[in-house]
């Protein structure tokens, strides 16, 4: 055999794919690990969602290949959801494409709009997949700094000083992971203006809009945004369906058509049971989100106590599924994470996996039950 493709050398296995094996090994050895690392909701989906899946699975006619654009009822439900919660009009005919989780959308969008050598703006800190997908496709990542002093928003002055001539696409993600910075309509407006000025496709990755947020926001709330922006959305966190793999990409019909061209050559649609379950999830009313946020709100307060015990600094004015906490100066985040893992059996995520700006920070997940957070706080008493 003549060896691996070059792209295998330019990326590393996803951090969690590696680290969770190590965590699992410790668990197998009997270590009582409390996992505050990963943002995978531990709560179940609404019962109507599970019923829709089971009902469909029992129907002998539901097991064939499905429509490449998702069934019209699913697209209609996404469209109704966007109207109800974001007050945004999207045509279910040609402005919505369901995805097998929004993570795959990052690849499809990149493949649709970018050629080898094109430049792409990526937030630092930010979701690592923007960077790894870009590297796999031979794009040049241009990292833009997000800093606490700027509320973790892009520094537009700094951006204007970049050489933007080859930049075709900019990833943004508000509410922001890992920092929890809120989405804000003024910010979205500035981003849309910036993208229009420089003729850059703006992609807002929006999986956290409901978590600890009463007024979910979409980039399309900015007038004219559809001309220059697309948005990814996901049921992973809003409907506790991370393992089910359902999301969507939304945008103008021309953009969605082009993404469909790519995606339809990669997979062959989504199981009908999952589509029907997603319809049930998208039709849940406000009470669903309120009850989730009540749970997350209590957990967050406990995690603040946990972070205080560790002398970490954090902001309480955040949204989303994580607490982004600063370590005392000079401490390396990987060393810190391993110390906590091996001495206290508590796993948290090192900030540097999200980029250079994340060095010196750790991320704590709200996907941990109150009892476990309380147990973690107790363990620290013997620190
Ligand atoms: C910022 C961000 N984008 C996208 C995703 C992927 O979500 P999905 O489960 O829809 O693929 C995640 C998941 O953790 C995320 O944090």
CSV table of C-alpha atoms and ligand atoms in Angstrom, one decimal:
chain,number,residue,atom,x,y,z
A,1,UNK,CA,0.0,0.0,0.0
A,2,UNK,CA,1.2,3.5,-0.9
A,3,UNK,CA,0.2,5.2,2.4
A,4,UNK,CA,-2.3,7.6,3.7
A,5,UNK,CA,-3.6,10.8,2.1
A,6,UNK,CA,-1.8,14.0,3.0
A,7,UNK,CA,-5.0,15.2,4.8
A,8,UNK,CA,-4.5,12.5,7.5
A,9,UNK,CA,-1.2,14.2,8.4
A,10,UNK,CA,-2.7,17.7,8.7
A,11,UNK,CA,-5.2,16.8,11.3
A,12,UNK,CA,-5.4,14.9,14.5
A,13,UNK,CA,-8.0,12.5,15.7
A,14,UNK,CA,-10.8,14.6,17.4
A,15,UNK,CA,-9.8,15.4,21.0
A,16,UNK,CA,-12.8,13.7,22.6
A,17,UNK,CA,-12.4,10.6,20.3
A,18,UNK,CA,-9.0,10.1,21.9
A,19,UNK,CA,-9.4,11.4,25.4
A,20,UNK,CA,-12.7,9.7,26.1
A,21,UNK,CA,-10.9,6.3,25.5
A,22,UNK,CA,-8.5,7.3,28.3
A,23,UNK,CA,-11.4,8.3,30.6
A,24,UNK,CA,-13.3,5.0,29.8
A,25,UNK,CA,-10.1,3.1,30.7
A,26,UNK,CA,-10.0,4.8,34.1
A,27,UNK,CA,-13.7,3.9,34.6
A,28,UNK,CA,-13.1,0.3,33.7
A,29,UNK,CA,-10.4,0.3,36.3
A,30,UNK,CA,-13.1,1.3,38.8
A,31,UNK,CA,-12.3,5.0,39.1
A,32,UNK,CA,-15.5,7.0,39.9
A,33,UNK,CA,-15.1,9.5,37.1
A,34,UNK,CA,-17.3,12.5,37.0
A,35,UNK,CA,-17.4,13.6,33.4
A,36,UNK,CA,-17.8,17.4,33.0
A,37,UNK,CA,-16.1,17.3,29.6
A,38,UNK,CA,-18.6,16.8,26.9
A,39,UNK,CA,-21.7,18.6,25.9
A,40,UNK,CA,-23.9,15.6,25.3
A,41,UNK,CA,-27.3,16.1,27.0
A,42,UNK,CA,-27.9,13.4,29.6
A,43,UNK,CA,-31.7,14.2,29.7
A,44,UNK,CA,-34.0,12.3,27.4
A,45,UNK,CA,-36.0,13.7,24.5
A,46,UNK,CA,-39.7,14.5,25.0
A,47,UNK,CA,-41.8,11.2,25.1
A,48,UNK,CA,-43.6,12.2,21.9
A,49,UNK,CA,-40.3,12.2,20.1
A,50,UNK,CA,-39.5,8.6,21.2
A,51,UNK,CA,-43.0,7.5,20.3
A,52,UNK,CA,-42.8,9.0,16.8
A,53,UNK,CA,-39.5,7.0,16.2
A,54,UNK,CA,-41.0,3.8,17.6
A,55,UNK,CA,-44.3,4.1,15.7
A,56,UNK,CA,-42.4,4.7,12.4
A,57,UNK,CA,-40.0,1.8,13.0
A,58,UNK,CA,-43.0,-0.5,13.5
A,59,UNK,CA,-44.4,0.4,10.1
A,60,UNK,CA,-43.0,-2.0,7.5
A,61,UNK,CA,-43.1,0.7,4.8
A,62,UNK,CA,-40.7,3.0,6.6
A,63,UNK,CA,-37.4,1.4,6.0
A,64,UNK,CA,-36.4,2.4,2.6
A,65,UNK,CA,-34.1,5.2,1.4
A,66,UNK,CA,-35.5,8.6,2.0
A,67,UNK,CA,-35.8,11.8,0.1
A,68,UNK,CA,-32.4,13.6,-0.2
A,69,UNK,CA,-33.9,16.8,1.0
A,70,UNK,CA,-35.8,15.3,3.9
A,71,UNK,CA,-39.6,14.7,3.8
A,72,UNK,CA,-41.6,17.9,3.1
A,73,UNK,CA,-43.2,17.7,6.5
A,74,UNK,CA,-39.8,17.9,8.2
A,75,UNK,CA,-38.8,20.9,6.2
A,76,UNK,CA,-42.2,22.5,7.0
A,77,UNK,CA,-41.6,21.8,10.7
A,78,UNK,CA,-38.2,23.5,10.5
A,79,UNK,CA,-39.8,26.4,8.7
A,80,UNK,CA,-42.6,26.7,11.3
A,81,UNK,CA,-40.0,26.5,14.1
A,82,UNK,CA,-38.0,29.3,12.6
A,83,UNK,CA,-41.1,31.4,12.3
A,84,UNK,CA,-42.4,30.7,15.8
A,85,UNK,CA,-39.1,31.1,17.7
A,86,UNK,CA,-37.0,33.4,15.6
A,87,UNK,CA,-39.7,35.3,13.6
A,88,UNK,CA,-37.8,34.4,10.5
A,89,UNK,CA,-39.5,33.3,7.2
A,90,UNK,CA,-37.8,30.4,5.4
A,91,UNK,CA,-39.5,28.5,2.6
A,92,UNK,CA,-39.8,24.8,3.3
A,93,UNK,CA,-39.6,24.3,-0.5
A,94,UNK,CA,-36.0,25.4,-1.1
A,95,UNK,CA,-34.5,27.3,1.9
A,96,UNK,CA,-34.0,24.4,4.3
A,97,UNK,CA,-31.9,21.2,4.0
A,98,UNK,CA,-32.1,18.7,6.9
A,99,UNK,CA,-28.7,17.3,8.0
A,100,UNK,CA,-27.5,14.3,9.8
A,101,UNK,CA,-26.4,16.5,12.7
A,102,UNK,CA,-25.0,20.0,12.0
A,103,UNK,CA,-21.4,18.8,12.3
A,104,UNK,CA,-21.6,17.2,8.8
A,105,UNK,CA,-22.9,20.5,7.6
A,106,UNK,CA,-19.5,22.1,8.3
A,107,UNK,CA,-18.0,19.7,5.7
A,108,UNK,CA,-20.8,20.1,3.2
A,109,UNK,CA,-20.8,23.9,3.4
A,110,UNK,CA,-17.0,24.0,3.1
A,111,UNK,CA,-17.0,21.6,0.1
A,112,UNK,CA,-19.8,23.6,-1.6
A,113,UNK,CA,-18.2,27.1,-1.4
A,114,UNK,CA,-14.5,26.6,-1.1
A,115,UNK,CA,-11.6,25.5,-3.3
A,116,UNK,CA,-8.2,24.4,-2.3
A,117,UNK,CA,-6.1,27.4,-1.3
A,118,UNK,CA,-9.1,29.6,-0.4
A,119,UNK,CA,-8.9,31.5,2.9
A,120,UNK,CA,-11.4,31.0,5.7
A,121,UNK,CA,-12.0,33.0,8.8
A,122,UNK,CA,-12.2,30.9,12.0
A,123,UNK,CA,-12.9,32.0,15.5
A,124,UNK,CA,-10.3,31.4,18.2
A,125,UNK,CA,-11.5,30.0,20.5
A,126,UNK,CA,-14.0,28.1,18.5
A,127,UNK,CA,-15.5,24.7,17.6
A,128,UNK,CA,-12.5,22.6,16.5
A,129,UNK,CA,-14.3,21.2,13.4
A,130,UNK,CA,-14.2,24.5,11.5
A,131,UNK,CA,-10.4,24.2,11.5
A,132,UNK,CA,-10.0,20.5,10.9
A,133,UNK,CA,-12.4,20.4,8.0
A,134,UNK,CA,-10.7,23.4,6.5
A,135,UNK,CA,-7.3,21.7,6.8
A,136,UNK,CA,-8.6,18.5,5.3
A,137,UNK,CA,-9.9,20.4,2.3
A,138,UNK,CA,-6.6,22.3,1.8
A,139,UNK,CA,-8.0,25.7,2.8
A,140,UNK,CA,-6.0,28.3,4.6
A,141,UNK,CA,-7.5,29.0,8.1
A,142,UNK,CA,-7.2,32.6,9.2
A,143,UNK,CA,-7.9,32.7,12.9
A,144,UNK,CA,-9.6,35.8,14.4
A,145,UNK,CA,-9.2,36.4,18.1
A,146,UNK,CA,-12.1,36.5,20.4
A,147,UNK,CA,-11.1,38.2,23.7
A,148,UNK,CA,-12.8,38.5,27.0
A,149,UNK,CA,-12.3,42.3,27.0
A,150,UNK,CA,-14.4,42.4,23.8
A,151,UNK,CA,-17.1,40.2,25.2
A,152,UNK,CA,-15.8,37.4,23.0
A,153,UNK,CA,-17.0,39.2,19.9
A,154,UNK,CA,-14.8,39.7,16.9
A,155,UNK,CA,-12.6,42.8,16.9
A,156,UNK,CA,-13.8,44.4,13.6
A,157,UNK,CA,-10.9,46.8,13.5
A,158,UNK,CA,-8.5,43.9,13.7
A,159,UNK,CA,-10.5,42.0,11.0
A,160,UNK,CA,-10.4,45.0,8.7
A,161,UNK,CA,-6.6,44.9,8.9
A,162,UNK,CA,-6.4,41.3,7.7
A,163,UNK,CA,-5.7,40.6,4.1
A,164,UNK,CA,-9.2,39.5,3.1
A,165,UNK,CA,-8.7,39.3,-0.6
A,166,UNK,CA,-8.7,35.5,-0.7
A,167,UNK,CA,-11.2,35.0,2.2
A,168,UNK,CA,-14.4,33.4,0.9
A,169,UNK,CA,-16.1,32.2,4.1
A,170,UNK,CA,-16.3,33.3,7.8
A,171,UNK,CA,-17.5,30.9,10.5
A,172,UNK,CA,-19.3,32.5,13.4
A,173,UNK,CA,-21.1,30.8,16.3
A,174,UNK,CA,-23.4,32.8,18.5
A,175,UNK,CA,-24.4,31.9,21.2
A,176,UNK,CA,-20.7,31.1,21.3
A,177,UNK,CA,-19.1,27.8,22.3
A,178,UNK,CA,-17.0,27.5,24.5
A,179,UNK,CA,-17.3,31.0,26.0
A,180,UNK,CA,-21.1,31.3,26.4
A,181,UNK,CA,-21.1,34.8,24.8
A,182,UNK,CA,-24.6,35.7,23.8
A,183,UNK,CA,-26.0,36.2,20.4
A,184,UNK,CA,-26.8,39.9,19.8
A,185,UNK,CA,-28.7,41.5,17.0
A,186,UNK,CA,-26.3,44.5,16.8
A,187,UNK,CA,-23.4,42.0,16.5
A,188,UNK,CA,-25.2,40.1,13.8
A,189,UNK,CA,-25.9,43.3,11.9
A,190,UNK,CA,-22.2,44.3,12.1
A,191,UNK,CA,-21.2,40.8,10.9
A,192,UNK,CA,-23.6,40.9,7.9
A,193,UNK,CA,-22.4,44.4,7.0
A,194,UNK,CA,-18.8,43.2,7.2
A,195,UNK,CA,-19.5,40.1,5.1
A,196,UNK,CA,-21.3,42.2,2.5
A,197,UNK,CA,-18.5,44.8,2.4
A,198,UNK,CA,-15.9,42.1,1.7
A,199,UNK,CA,-18.1,39.7,-0.2
A,200,UNK,CA,-17.6,36.8,2.3
A,201,UNK,CA,-20.1,34.1,2.9
A,202,UNK,CA,-21.1,34.3,6.6
A,203,UNK,CA,-22.0,31.0,8.3
A,204,UNK,CA,-23.6,31.2,11.7
A,205,UNK,CA,-23.5,27.9,13.5
A,206,UNK,CA,-26.4,28.1,15.9
A,207,UNK,CA,-26.9,24.9,18.0
A,208,UNK,CA,-27.2,26.7,21.4
A,209,UNK,CA,-29.8,29.4,20.8
A,210,UNK,CA,-32.3,28.0,23.3
A,211,UNK,CA,-30.0,26.9,26.1
A,212,UNK,CA,-30.4,29.3,29.1
A,213,UNK,CA,-31.7,31.9,26.6
A,214,UNK,CA,-35.3,33.2,26.6
A,215,UNK,CA,-35.1,35.0,23.2
A,216,UNK,CA,-33.4,32.7,20.7
A,217,UNK,CA,-31.8,34.5,17.8
A,218,UNK,CA,-31.0,33.8,14.2
A,219,UNK,CA,-28.7,35.6,11.8
A,220,UNK,CA,-31.7,35.9,9.5
A,221,UNK,CA,-33.3,38.4,11.9
A,222,UNK,CA,-31.0,40.9,10.2
A,223,UNK,CA,-32.6,42.3,7.1
A,224,UNK,CA,-31.0,41.2,3.9
A,225,UNK,CA,-28.9,38.6,5.7
A,226,UNK,CA,-30.0,35.8,3.4
A,227,UNK,CA,-28.1,37.5,0.5
A,228,UNK,CA,-24.8,36.8,2.3
A,229,UNK,CA,-25.3,34.3,5.2
A,230,UNK,CA,-26.4,30.8,5.9
A,231,UNK,CA,-27.1,29.2,9.2
A,232,UNK,CA,-26.7,25.8,10.7
A,233,UNK,CA,-29.1,24.6,13.4
A,234,UNK,CA,-29.4,21.4,15.4
A,235,UNK,CA,-31.7,19.4,17.6
A,236,UNK,CA,-28.8,17.9,19.5
A,237,UNK,CA,-29.0,20.3,22.4
A,238,UNK,CA,-32.5,21.9,22.1
A,239,UNK,CA,-34.3,18.6,21.9
A,240,UNK,CA,-31.8,16.3,23.8
A,241,UNK,CA,-31.2,14.4,20.6
A,242,UNK,CA,-27.4,14.6,20.2
A,243,UNK,CA,-27.1,10.9,19.4
A,244,UNK,CA,-29.9,10.9,16.9
A,245,UNK,CA,-28.1,13.2,14.5
A,246,UNK,CA,-30.5,15.8,13.3
A,247,UNK,CA,-29.9,19.4,12.2
A,248,UNK,CA,-30.4,21.6,9.2
A,249,UNK,CA,-28.7,24.2,7.0
A,250,UNK,CA,-30.8,27.2,6.1
A,251,UNK,CA,-30.3,30.0,3.5
A,252,UNK,CA,-31.4,31.3,0.2
A,253,UNK,CA,-32.5,28.8,-2.4
A,254,UNK,CA,-29.4,29.1,-4.6
A,255,UNK,CA,-27.1,28.3,-1.7
A,256,UNK,CA,-29.3,25.5,-0.4
A,257,UNK,CA,-29.5,24.0,-3.9
A,258,UNK,CA,-25.7,24.0,-4.3
A,259,UNK,CA,-25.2,22.4,-0.8
A,260,UNK,CA,-27.8,19.7,-1.8
A,261,UNK,CA,-25.8,19.0,-4.9
A,262,UNK,CA,-22.8,18.1,-2.7
A,263,UNK,CA,-24.6,16.4,0.1
A,264,UNK,CA,-26.8,14.2,-2.1
A,265,UNK,CA,-23.6,12.6,-3.4
A,266,UNK,CA,-22.4,11.8,0.0
A,267,UNK,CA,-25.3,10.2,1.9
A,268,UNK,CA,-28.7,8.8,1.1
A,269,UNK,CA,-31.1,10.6,3.4
A,270,UNK,CA,-32.2,10.2,6.9
A,271,UNK,CA,-34.2,7.3,8.4
A,272,UNK,CA,-37.9,8.2,8.3
A,273,UNK,CA,-38.3,7.4,12.0
A,274,UNK,CA,-35.7,10.0,12.9
A,275,UNK,CA,-37.4,12.5,10.6
A,276,UNK,CA,-40.8,11.9,12.2
A,277,UNK,CA,-39.2,12.2,15.7
A,278,UNK,CA,-37.6,15.5,14.6
A,279,UNK,CA,-41.0,16.8,13.5
A,280,UNK,CA,-42.3,16.0,17.0
A,281,UNK,CA,-39.4,17.7,18.6
A,282,UNK,CA,-39.7,20.8,16.4
A,283,UNK,CA,-43.4,21.1,17.4
A,284,UNK,CA,-42.7,21.2,21.1
A,285,UNK,CA,-43.9,24.4,22.8
A,286,UNK,CA,-42.1,26.9,25.0
A,287,UNK,CA,-42.7,24.8,28.1
A,288,UNK,CA,-40.2,22.2,26.9
A,289,UNK,CA,-37.5,24.8,26.7
A,290,UNK,CA,-38.5,26.4,30.0
A,291,UNK,CA,-38.3,23.0,31.8
A,292,UNK,CA,-34.9,22.3,30.2
A,293,UNK,CA,-33.6,25.7,31.2
A,294,UNK,CA,-34.8,25.2,34.8
A,295,UNK,CA,-32.6,22.1,35.1
A,296,UNK,CA,-29.6,23.8,33.4
A,297,UNK,CA,-30.0,26.9,35.6
A,298,UNK,CA,-29.7,24.9,38.8
A,299,UNK,CA,-26.8,22.9,37.5
A,300,UNK,CA,-25.1,26.1,36.4
A,301,UNK,CA,-25.3,27.5,40.0
A,302,UNK,CA,-23.7,24.4,41.3
A,303,UNK,CA,-21.0,24.5,38.7
A,304,UNK,CA,-20.3,28.1,39.7
A,305,UNK,CA,-19.7,26.8,43.2
A,306,UNK,CA,-17.4,24.1,41.8
A,307,UNK,CA,-15.4,26.6,39.8
A,308,UNK,CA,-15.2,28.9,42.8
A,309,UNK,CA,-13.7,26.1,44.9
A,310,UNK,CA,-11.1,25.7,42.2
A,311,UNK,CA,-10.4,29.5,42.3
A,312,UNK,CA,-11.3,29.8,38.7
A,313,UNK,CA,-12.6,33.0,37.2
A,314,UNK,CA,-15.8,33.0,35.1
A,315,UNK,CA,-18.6,35.2,34.0
A,316,UNK,CA,-22.2,34.6,35.1
A,317,UNK,CA,-23.7,36.6,32.2
A,318,UNK,CA,-23.5,33.8,29.7
A,319,UNK,CA,-25.8,31.4,27.8
A,320,UNK,CA,-25.4,27.9,26.4
A,321,UNK,CA,-24.3,24.6,27.8
A,322,UNK,CA,-20.9,25.4,29.3
A,323,UNK,CA,-19.0,27.5,31.8
A,324,UNK,CA,-15.8,28.9,30.4
A,325,UNK,CA,-13.4,29.3,33.3
A,326,UNK,CA,-10.0,30.9,33.6
A,327,UNK,CA,-7.2,29.1,35.5
A,328,UNK,CA,-4.9,31.1,37.7
A,329,UNK,CA,-2.1,32.7,35.6
A,330,UNK,CA,0.7,30.5,34.3
A,331,UNK,CA,-1.1,27.2,34.6
A,332,UNK,CA,-1.1,25.0,31.6
A,333,UNK,CA,-4.6,23.8,30.8
A,334,UNK,CA,-3.6,20.2,29.7
A,335,UNK,CA,-1.6,19.7,32.9
A,336,UNK,CA,-4.5,21.1,35.0
A,337,UNK,CA,-7.0,18.8,33.3
A,338,UNK,CA,-4.9,15.7,33.9
A,339,UNK,CA,-4.2,16.6,37.5
A,340,UNK,CA,-8.0,16.9,38.1
A,341,UNK,CA,-8.6,13.7,36.2
A,342,UNK,CA,-5.9,11.6,37.9
A,343,UNK,CA,-6.1,13.1,41.4
A,344,UNK,CA,-9.8,13.8,41.7
A,345,UNK,CA,-11.4,11.6,39.0
A,346,UNK,CA,-13.0,14.7,37.5
A,347,UNK,CA,-12.8,15.3,33.8
A,348,UNK,CA,-13.1,18.8,32.3
A,349,UNK,CA,-12.1,20.0,28.9
A,350,UNK,CA,-8.8,21.9,28.3
A,351,UNK,CA,-9.4,25.2,26.6
A,352,UNK,CA,-6.6,24.9,24.1
A,353,UNK,CA,-8.5,22.4,22.0
A,354,UNK,CA,-10.6,25.4,20.9
A,355,UNK,CA,-7.6,27.3,19.7
A,356,UNK,CA,-4.6,29.3,21.0
A,357,UNK,CA,-6.7,31.8,22.9
A,358,UNK,CA,-8.1,28.9,25.0
A,359,UNK,CA,-4.8,28.2,26.6
A,360,UNK,CA,-5.2,28.9,30.4
A,361,UNK,CA,-8.9,28.1,30.3
A,362,UNK,CA,-11.1,25.1,30.9
A,363,UNK,CA,-14.7,24.3,29.8
A,364,UNK,CA,-17.2,22.8,32.2
A,365,UNK,CA,-20.3,21.1,30.8
A,366,UNK,CA,-23.8,21.5,32.2
A,367,UNK,CA,-24.6,17.9,31.1
A,368,UNK,CA,-23.9,16.6,34.5
A,369,UNK,CA,-26.5,15.8,37.2
A,370,UNK,CA,-26.8,17.9,40.4
A,371,UNK,CA,-25.7,14.9,42.6
A,372,UNK,CA,-22.6,14.5,40.5
A,373,UNK,CA,-21.7,18.2,40.7
A,374,UNK,CA,-22.3,18.1,44.4
A,375,UNK,CA,-20.0,15.0,44.7
A,376,UNK,CA,-17.4,16.8,42.7
A,377,UNK,CA,-17.5,19.8,45.0
A,378,UNK,CA,-17.1,17.5,48.0
A,379,UNK,CA,-14.0,15.9,46.4
A,380,UNK,CA,-12.4,19.3,46.2
A,381,UNK,CA,-12.7,19.7,50.0
A,382,UNK,CA,-9.7,17.4,50.3
A,383,UNK,CA,-7.6,19.3,47.7
B,1,LIG,C1,-20.5,25.0,18.1
B,1,LIG,C2,-20.9,23.7,17.7
B,1,LIG,N1,-21.3,23.5,16.4
B,1,LIG,C3,-21.7,22.3,16.0
B,1,LIG,C4,-21.8,21.2,16.8
B,1,LIG,C5,-22.3,19.9,16.3
B,1,LIG,O1,-23.6,19.6,16.7
B,1,LIG,P1,-24.4,18.4,16.0
B,1,LIG,O2,-24.6,17.5,17.1
B,1,LIG,O3,-25.6,19.0,15.5
B,1,LIG,O4,-23.6,17.8,14.9
B,1,LIG,C6,-21.4,21.4,18.2
B,1,LIG,C7,-21.5,20.2,19.1
B,1,LIG,O5,-21.0,20.1,20.1
B,1,LIG,C8,-21.0,22.6,18.6
B,1,LIG,O6,-20.6,22.8,19.9
